[in-house]
N, CA, C and O atoms as a Tinker XYZ file with bonds, in Angstrom:
   308  protein
     1  N     66.355000  -18.291000  153.078000    73     2
     2  CA    65.819000  -17.148000  152.378000    64     1     3
     3  C     66.819000  -15.989000  152.371000    63     2     4     5
     4  O     66.930000  -15.262000  151.384000    81     3
     5  N     67.531000  -15.827000  153.461000    73     3     6
     6  CA    68.457000  -14.700000  153.574000    64     5     7
     7  C     69.631000  -14.872000  152.629000    63     6     8     9
     8  O     69.970000  -13.952000  151.884000    81     7
     9  N     70.257000  -16.049000  152.651000    73     7    10
    10  CA    71.412000  -16.272000  151.781000    64     9    11
    11  C     71.005000  -16.353000  150.317000    63    10    12    13
    12  O     71.814000  -16.078000  149.431000    81    11
    13  N     69.770000  -16.724000  150.060000    73    11    14
    14  CA    69.264000  -16.820000  148.692000    64    13    15
    15  C     69.001000  -15.434000  148.103000    63    14    16    17
    16  O     68.811000  -15.295000  146.895000    81    15
    17  N     68.991000  -14.417000  148.955000    73    15    18
    18  CA    68.781000  -13.057000  148.478000    64    17    19
    19  C     67.357000  -12.572000  148.648000    63    18    20    21
    20  O     66.989000  -11.517000  148.130000    81    19
    21  N     66.555000  -13.334000  149.368000    73    19    22
    22  CA    65.156000  -12.986000  149.572000    64    21    23
    23  C     64.995000  -11.791000  150.503000    63    22    24    25
    24  O     64.064000  -11.001000  150.341000    81    23
    25  N     65.887000  -11.651000  151.471000    73    23    26
    26  CA    65.849000  -10.523000  152.408000    64    25    27
    27  C     66.796000   -9.435000  151.904000    63    26    28    29
    28  O     67.945000   -9.711000  151.558000    81    27
    29  N     66.317000   -8.237000  151.867000    73    27    30
    30  CA    67.104000   -7.119000  151.346000    64    29    31
    31  C     67.891000   -6.420000  152.455000    63    30    32    33
    32  O     67.632000   -6.629000  153.641000    81    31
    33  N     68.843000   -5.597000  152.057000    73    31    34
    34  CA    69.657000   -4.827000  153.004000    64    33    35
    35  C     68.740000   -4.044000  153.940000    63    34    36    37
    36  O     67.742000   -3.464000  153.512000    81    35
    37  N     69.092000   -4.038000  155.214000    73    35    38
    38  CA    68.291000   -3.342000  156.209000    64    37    39
    39  C     67.300000   -4.243000  156.929000    63    38    40    41
    40  O     66.741000   -3.856000  157.955000    81    39
    41  N     67.077000   -5.440000  156.399000    73    39    42
    42  CA    66.201000   -6.407000  157.064000    64    41    43
    43  C     66.900000   -6.874000  158.341000    63    42    44    45
    44  O     68.055000   -7.296000  158.277000    81    43
    45  N     66.238000   -6.813000  159.494000    73    43    46
    46  CA    66.894000   -7.176000  160.761000    64    45    47
    47  C     67.450000   -8.601000  160.778000    63    46    48    49
    48  O     68.519000   -8.839000  161.341000    81    47
    49  N     66.746000   -9.536000  160.176000    73    47    50
    50  CA    67.236000  -10.918000  160.151000    64    49    51
    51  C     68.496000  -11.028000  159.305000    63    50    52    53
    52  O     69.441000  -11.729000  159.667000    81    51
    53  N     68.500000  -10.340000  158.193000    73    51    54
    54  CA    69.693000  -10.355000  157.340000    64    53    55
    55  C     70.866000   -9.695000  158.064000    63    54    56    57
    56  O     71.995000  -10.180000  157.994000    81    55
    57  N     70.598000   -8.600000  158.753000    73    55    58
    58  CA    71.658000   -7.927000  159.508000    64    57    59
    59  C     72.256000   -8.853000  160.563000    63    58    60    61
    60  O     73.471000   -8.875000  160.762000    81    59
    61  N     71.398000   -9.616000  161.236000    73    59    62
    62  CA    71.880000  -10.542000  162.259000    64    61    63
    63  C     72.751000  -11.638000  161.642000    63    62    64    65
    64  O     73.782000  -12.007000  162.205000    81    63
    65  N     72.336000  -12.152000  160.494000    73    63    66
    66  CA    73.142000  -13.164000  159.799000    64    65    67
    67  C     74.501000  -12.577000  159.423000    63    66    68    69
    68  O     75.526000  -13.241000  159.578000    81    67
    69  N     74.515000  -11.343000  158.932000    73    67    70
    70  CA    75.770000  -10.697000  158.543000    64    69    71
    71  C     76.686000  -10.481000  159.753000    63    70    72    73
    72  O     77.900000  -10.662000  159.654000    81    71
    73  N     76.109000  -10.098000  160.884000    73    71    74
    74  CA    76.906000   -9.899000  162.102000    64    73    75
    75  C     77.532000  -11.220000  162.537000    63    74    76    77
    76  O     78.716000  -11.270000  162.869000    81    75
    77  N     76.742000  -12.285000  162.537000    73    75    78
    78  CA    77.277000  -13.597000  162.912000    64    77    79
    79  C     78.346000  -14.056000  161.932000    63    78    80    81
    80  O     79.368000  -14.611000  162.337000    81    79
    81  N     78.114000  -13.828000  160.651000    73    79    82
    82  CA    79.102000  -14.209000  159.644000    64    81    83
    83  C     80.385000  -13.404000  159.825000    63    82    84    85
    84  O     81.482000  -13.937000  159.661000    81    83
    85  N     80.252000  -12.128000  160.159000    73    83    86
    86  CA    81.433000  -11.286000  160.383000    64    85    87
    87  C     82.288000  -11.844000  161.510000    63    86    88    89
    88  O     83.515000  -11.852000  161.421000    81    87
    89  N     81.640000  -12.311000  162.567000    73    87    90
    90  CA    82.389000  -12.912000  163.679000    64    89    91
    91  C     83.147000  -14.142000  163.201000    63    90    92    93
    92  O     84.305000  -14.341000  163.567000    81    91
    93  N     82.500000  -14.966000  162.388000    73    91    94
    94  CA    83.167000  -16.147000  161.842000    64    93    95
    95  C     84.317000  -15.793000  160.929000    63    94    96    97
    96  O     85.342000  -16.474000  160.920000    81    95
    97  N     84.156000  -14.739000  160.166000    73    95    98
    98  CA    85.218000  -14.282000  159.266000    64    97    99
    99  C     86.430000  -13.823000  160.077000    63    98   100   101
   100  O     87.572000  -14.084000  159.698000    81    99
   101  N     86.179000  -13.149000  161.178000    73    99   102
   102  CA    87.273000  -12.699000  162.048000    64   101   103
   103  C     87.964000  -13.902000  162.687000    63   102   104   105
   104  O     89.193000  -13.979000  162.701000    81   103
   105  N     87.180000  -14.835000  163.214000    73   103   106
   106  CA    87.757000  -16.037000  163.830000    64   105   107
   107  C     88.570000  -16.820000  162.803000    63   106   108   109
   108  O     89.613000  -17.388000  163.129000    81   107
   109  N     88.090000  -16.845000  161.572000    73   107   110
   110  CA    88.797000  -17.540000  160.495000    64   109   111
   111  C     89.968000  -16.750000  159.927000    63   110   112   113
   112  O     90.619000  -17.186000  158.978000    81   111
   113  N     90.228000  -15.595000  160.511000    73   111   114
   114  CA    91.368000  -14.741000  160.149000    64   113   115
   115  C     91.330000  -14.224000  158.707000    63   114   116   117
   116  O     92.368000  -14.038000  158.072000    81   115
   117  N     90.117000  -13.998000  158.209000    73   115   118
   118  CA    89.971000  -13.395000  156.887000    64   117   119
   119  C     89.796000  -11.887000  157.003000    63   118   120   121
   120  O     89.847000  -11.162000  156.009000    81   119
   121  N     89.587000  -11.423000  158.251000    73   119   122
   122  CA    89.479000   -9.986000  158.526000    64   121   123
   123  C     90.097000   -9.717000  159.894000    63   122   124   125
   124  O     90.030000  -10.550000  160.798000    81   123
   125  N     90.696000   -8.540000  160.026000    73   123   126
   126  CA    91.345000   -8.165000  161.284000    64   125   127
   127  C     90.423000   -7.410000  162.230000    63   126   128   129
   128  O     90.688000   -7.344000  163.431000    81   127
   129  N     89.343000   -6.839000  161.703000    73   127   130
   130  CA    88.431000   -6.098000  162.565000    64   129   131
   131  C     86.988000   -6.353000  162.144000    63   130   132   133
   132  O     86.711000   -6.853000  161.054000    81   131
   133  N     86.081000   -5.994000  163.045000    73   131   134
   134  CA    84.670000   -6.282000  162.825000    64   133   135
   135  C     84.115000   -5.549000  161.609000    63   134   136   137
   136  O     83.337000   -6.121000  160.845000    81   135
   137  N     84.496000   -4.317000  161.424000    73   135   138
   138  CA    83.975000   -3.519000  160.316000    64   137   139
   139  C     84.277000   -4.176000  158.973000    63   138   140   141
   140  O     83.402000   -4.283000  158.114000    81   139
   141  N     85.519000   -4.613000  158.799000    73   139   142
   142  CA    85.903000   -5.260000  157.546000    64   141   143
   143  C     85.231000   -6.632000  157.425000    63   142   144   145
   144  O     84.816000   -7.022000  156.333000    81   143
   145  N     85.124000   -7.356000  158.525000    73   143   146
   146  CA    84.437000   -8.649000  158.512000    64   145   147
   147  C     82.981000   -8.498000  158.107000    63   146   148   149
   148  O     82.457000   -9.309000  157.343000    81   147
   149  N     82.329000   -7.466000  158.615000    73   147   150
   150  CA    80.935000   -7.201000  158.265000    64   149   151
   151  C     80.808000   -6.835000  156.788000    63   150   152   153
   152  O     79.875000   -7.268000  156.112000    81   151
   153  N     81.736000   -6.049000  156.301000    73   151   154
   154  CA    81.733000   -5.682000  154.883000    64   153   155
   155  C     81.858000   -6.932000  154.005000    63   154   156   157
   156  O     81.129000   -7.083000  153.025000    81   155
   157  N     82.778000   -7.818000  154.361000    73   155   158
   158  CA    82.952000   -9.058000  153.597000    64   157   159
   159  C     81.698000   -9.923000  153.659000    63   158   160   161
   160  O     81.290000  -10.508000  152.655000    81   159
   161  N     81.093000  -10.003000  154.830000    73   159   162
   162  CA    79.880000  -10.808000  154.993000    64   161   163
   163  C     78.747000  -10.258000  154.133000    63   162   164   165
   164  O     78.057000  -11.020000  153.455000    81   163
   165  N     78.553000   -8.956000  154.157000    73   163   166
   166  CA    77.485000   -8.343000  153.366000    64   165   167
   167  C     77.723000   -8.530000  151.872000    63   166   168   169
   168  O     76.784000   -8.802000  151.123000    81   167
   169  N     78.957000   -8.387000  151.440000    73   167   170
   170  CA    79.280000   -8.599000  150.026000    64   169   171
   171  C     79.007000  -10.039000  149.620000    63   170   172   173
   172  O     78.501000  -10.300000  148.529000    81   171
   173  N     79.346000  -10.968000  150.502000    73   171   174
   174  CA    79.134000  -12.385000  150.222000    64   173   175
   175  C     77.647000  -12.704000  150.084000    63   174   176   177
   176  O     77.260000  -13.480000  149.210000    81   175
   177  N     76.825000  -12.122000  150.924000    73   175   178
   178  CA    75.380000  -12.332000  150.841000    64   177   179
   179  C     74.838000  -11.707000  149.560000    63   178   180   181
   180  O     74.082000  -12.348000  148.830000    81   179
   181  N     75.217000  -10.465000  149.283000    73   179   182
   182  CA    74.704000   -9.748000  148.115000    64   181   183
   183  C     75.108000  -10.387000  146.794000    63   182   184   185
   184  O     74.323000  -10.408000  145.846000    81   183
   185  N     76.313000  -10.902000  146.730000    73   183   186
   186  CA    76.810000  -11.478000  145.477000    64   185   187
   187  C     76.309000  -12.895000  145.227000    63   186   188   189
   188  O     76.425000  -13.412000  144.115000    81   187
   189  N     75.752000  -13.524000  146.261000    73   187   190
   190  CA    75.322000  -14.910000  146.131000    64   189   191
   191  C     76.407000  -15.904000  146.506000    63   190   192   193
   192  O     76.173000  -17.113000  146.485000    81   191
   193  N     77.586000  -15.412000  146.847000    73   191   194
   194  CA    78.698000  -16.298000  147.204000    64   193   195
   195  C     78.398000  -17.093000  148.474000    63   194   196   197
   196  O     78.794000  -18.254000  148.584000    81   195
   197  N     77.704000  -16.483000  149.429000    73   195   198
   198  CA    77.377000  -17.190000  150.673000    64   197   199
   199  C     76.430000  -18.351000  150.390000    63   198   200   201
   200  O     76.583000  -19.434000  150.956000    81   199
   201  N     75.465000  -18.129000  149.528000    73   199   202
   202  CA    74.520000  -19.194000  149.180000    64   201   203
   203  C     75.222000  -20.310000  148.409000    63   202   204   205
   204  O     74.963000  -21.492000  148.639000    81   203
   205  N     76.092000  -19.934000  147.516000    73   203   206
   206  CA    76.859000  -20.930000  146.758000    64   205   207
   207  C     77.704000  -21.779000  147.710000    63   206   208   209
   208  O     77.784000  -22.997000  147.552000    81   207
   209  N     78.329000  -21.140000  148.690000    73   207   210
   210  CA    79.144000  -21.863000  149.666000    64   209   211
   211  C     78.274000  -22.804000  150.495000    63   210   212   213
   212  O     78.686000  -23.926000  150.792000    81   211
   213  N     77.084000  -22.361000  150.868000    73   211   214
   214  CA    76.164000  -23.221000  151.611000    64   213   215
   215  C     75.876000  -24.497000  150.824000    63   214   216   217
   216  O     75.920000  -25.596000  151.377000    81   215
   217  N     75.584000  -24.349000  149.542000    73   215   218
   218  CA    75.304000  -25.521000  148.710000    64   217   219
   219  C     76.524000  -26.435000  148.610000    63   218   220   221
   220  O     76.379000  -27.658000  148.626000    81   219
   221  N     77.707000  -25.867000  148.507000    73   219   222
   222  CA    78.930000  -26.672000  148.450000    64   221   223
   223  C     79.133000  -27.455000  149.748000    63   222   224   225
   224  O     79.515000  -28.625000  149.722000    81   223
   225  N     78.879000  -26.807000  150.869000    73   223   226
   226  CA    79.019000  -27.482000  152.165000    64   225   227
   227  C     78.003000  -28.614000  152.318000    63   226   228   229
   228  O     78.329000  -29.679000  152.842000    81   227
   229  N     76.789000  -28.383000  151.864000    73   227   230
   230  CA    75.775000  -29.436000  151.934000    64   229   231
   231  C     76.193000  -30.624000  151.079000    63   230   232   233
   232  O     76.084000  -31.773000  151.510000    81   231
   233  N     76.668000  -30.350000  149.874000    73   231   234
   234  CA    77.130000  -31.439000  149.003000    64   233   235
   235  C     78.262000  -32.221000  149.659000    63   234   236   237
   236  O     78.292000  -33.449000  149.591000    81   235
   237  N     79.178000  -31.520000  150.285000    73   235   238
   238  CA    80.342000  -32.151000  150.896000    64   237   239
   239  C     79.955000  -33.024000  152.090000    63   238   240   241
   240  O     80.434000  -34.151000  152.223000    81   239
   241  N     79.093000  -32.502000  152.951000    73   239   242
   242  CA    78.777000  -33.206000  154.194000    64   241   243
   243  C     77.612000  -34.178000  154.082000    63   242   244   245
   244  O     77.649000  -35.254000  154.678000    81   243
   245  N     76.589000  -33.820000  153.337000    73   243   246
   246  CA    75.405000  -34.672000  153.259000    64   245   247
   247  C     74.599000  -34.280000  152.034000    63   246   248   249
   248  O     73.663000  -33.485000  152.126000    81   247
   249  N     74.954000  -34.825000  150.914000    73   247   250
   250  CA    74.315000  -34.453000  149.661000    64   249   251
   251  C     72.812000  -34.628000  149.645000    63   250   252   253
   252  O     72.129000  -33.964000  148.865000    81   251
   253  N     72.271000  -35.508000  150.488000    73   251   254
   254  CA    70.830000  -35.736000  150.486000    64   253   255
   255  C     70.057000  -34.502000  150.947000    63   254   256   257
   256  O     68.904000  -34.315000  150.558000    81   255
   257  N     70.670000  -33.673000  151.759000    73   255   258
   258  CA    70.005000  -32.458000  152.233000    64   257   259
   259  C     69.875000  -31.420000  151.127000    63   258   260   261
   260  O     69.060000  -30.503000  151.230000    81   259
   261  N     70.656000  -31.554000  150.090000    73   259   262
   262  CA    70.591000  -30.603000  148.984000    64   261   263
   263  C     69.223000  -30.663000  148.313000    63   262   264   265
   264  O     68.717000  -29.647000  147.836000    81   263
   265  N     68.634000  -31.831000  148.276000    73   263   266
   266  CA    67.305000  -31.982000  147.688000    64   265   267
   267  C     66.288000  -31.110000  148.424000    63   266   268   269
   268  O     65.453000  -30.463000  147.792000    81   267
   269  N     66.355000  -31.090000  149.726000    73   267   270
   270  CA    65.438000  -30.263000  150.521000    64   269   271
   271  C     65.662000  -28.779000  150.241000    63   270   272   273
   272  O     64.705000  -28.013000  150.129000    81   271
   273  N     66.911000  -28.380000  150.132000    73   271   274
   274  CA    67.221000  -26.989000  149.823000    64   273   275
   275  C     66.648000  -26.607000  148.461000    63   274   276   277
   276  O     66.104000  -25.514000  148.299000    81   275
   277  N     66.766000  -27.492000  147.496000    73   275   278
   278  CA    66.240000  -27.217000  146.160000    64   277   279
   279  C     64.713000  -27.146000  146.163000    63   278   280   281
   280  O     64.133000  -26.388000  145.386000    81   279
   281  N     64.057000  -27.923000  147.023000    73   279   282
   282  CA    62.605000  -27.813000  147.180000    64   281   283
   283  C     62.235000  -26.421000  147.691000    63   282   284   285
   284  O     61.284000  -25.803000  147.213000    81   283
   285  N     62.993000  -25.944000  148.659000    73   283   286
   286  CA    62.738000  -24.612000  149.204000    64   285   287
   287  C     63.002000  -23.530000  148.168000    63   286   288   289
   288  O     62.284000  -22.531000  148.116000    81   287
   289  N     64.029000  -23.721000  147.340000    73   287   290
   290  CA    64.304000  -22.772000  146.255000    64   289   291
   291  C     63.105000  -22.681000  145.328000    63   290   292   293
   292  O     62.679000  -21.589000  144.952000    81   291
   293  N     62.561000  -23.841000  144.961000    73   291   294
   294  CA    61.421000  -23.871000  144.048000    64   293   295
   295  C     60.196000  -23.198000  144.661000    63   294   296   297
   296  O     59.427000  -22.538000  143.962000    81   295
   297  N     60.022000  -23.365000  145.957000    73   295   298
   298  CA    58.855000  -22.802000  146.624000    64   297   299
   299  C     58.978000  -21.294000  146.828000    63   298   300   301
   300  O     58.022000  -20.553000  146.597000    81   299
   301  N     60.150000  -20.844000  147.259000    73   299   302
   302  CA    60.309000  -19.443000  147.641000    64   301   303
   303  C     61.096000  -18.601000  146.648000    63   302   304   305
   304  O     60.994000  -17.374000  146.658000    81   303
   305  N     61.876000  -19.242000  145.796000    73   303   306
   306  CA    62.738000  -18.508000  144.890000    64   305   307
   307  C     62.019000  -18.077000  143.697000    63   306   308
   308  O     62.603000  -17.440000  142.820000    81   307
């Protein structure tokens, strides 16, 4: 729901996802500091890029799980 855009800015769950993503962005060397990593994470969530990447990863690793994600999209989206 969060990556799909269901949770809006300021939602505590969305904030937690962004903080965790920022840490991953820093570890992946796409940002040098937490502030910039958090900015990139928030932009990725807001633009839909994070959700698109999730779908790409599911297709790559286990395409059968994509069906379940699409069921959830239909139910909640």
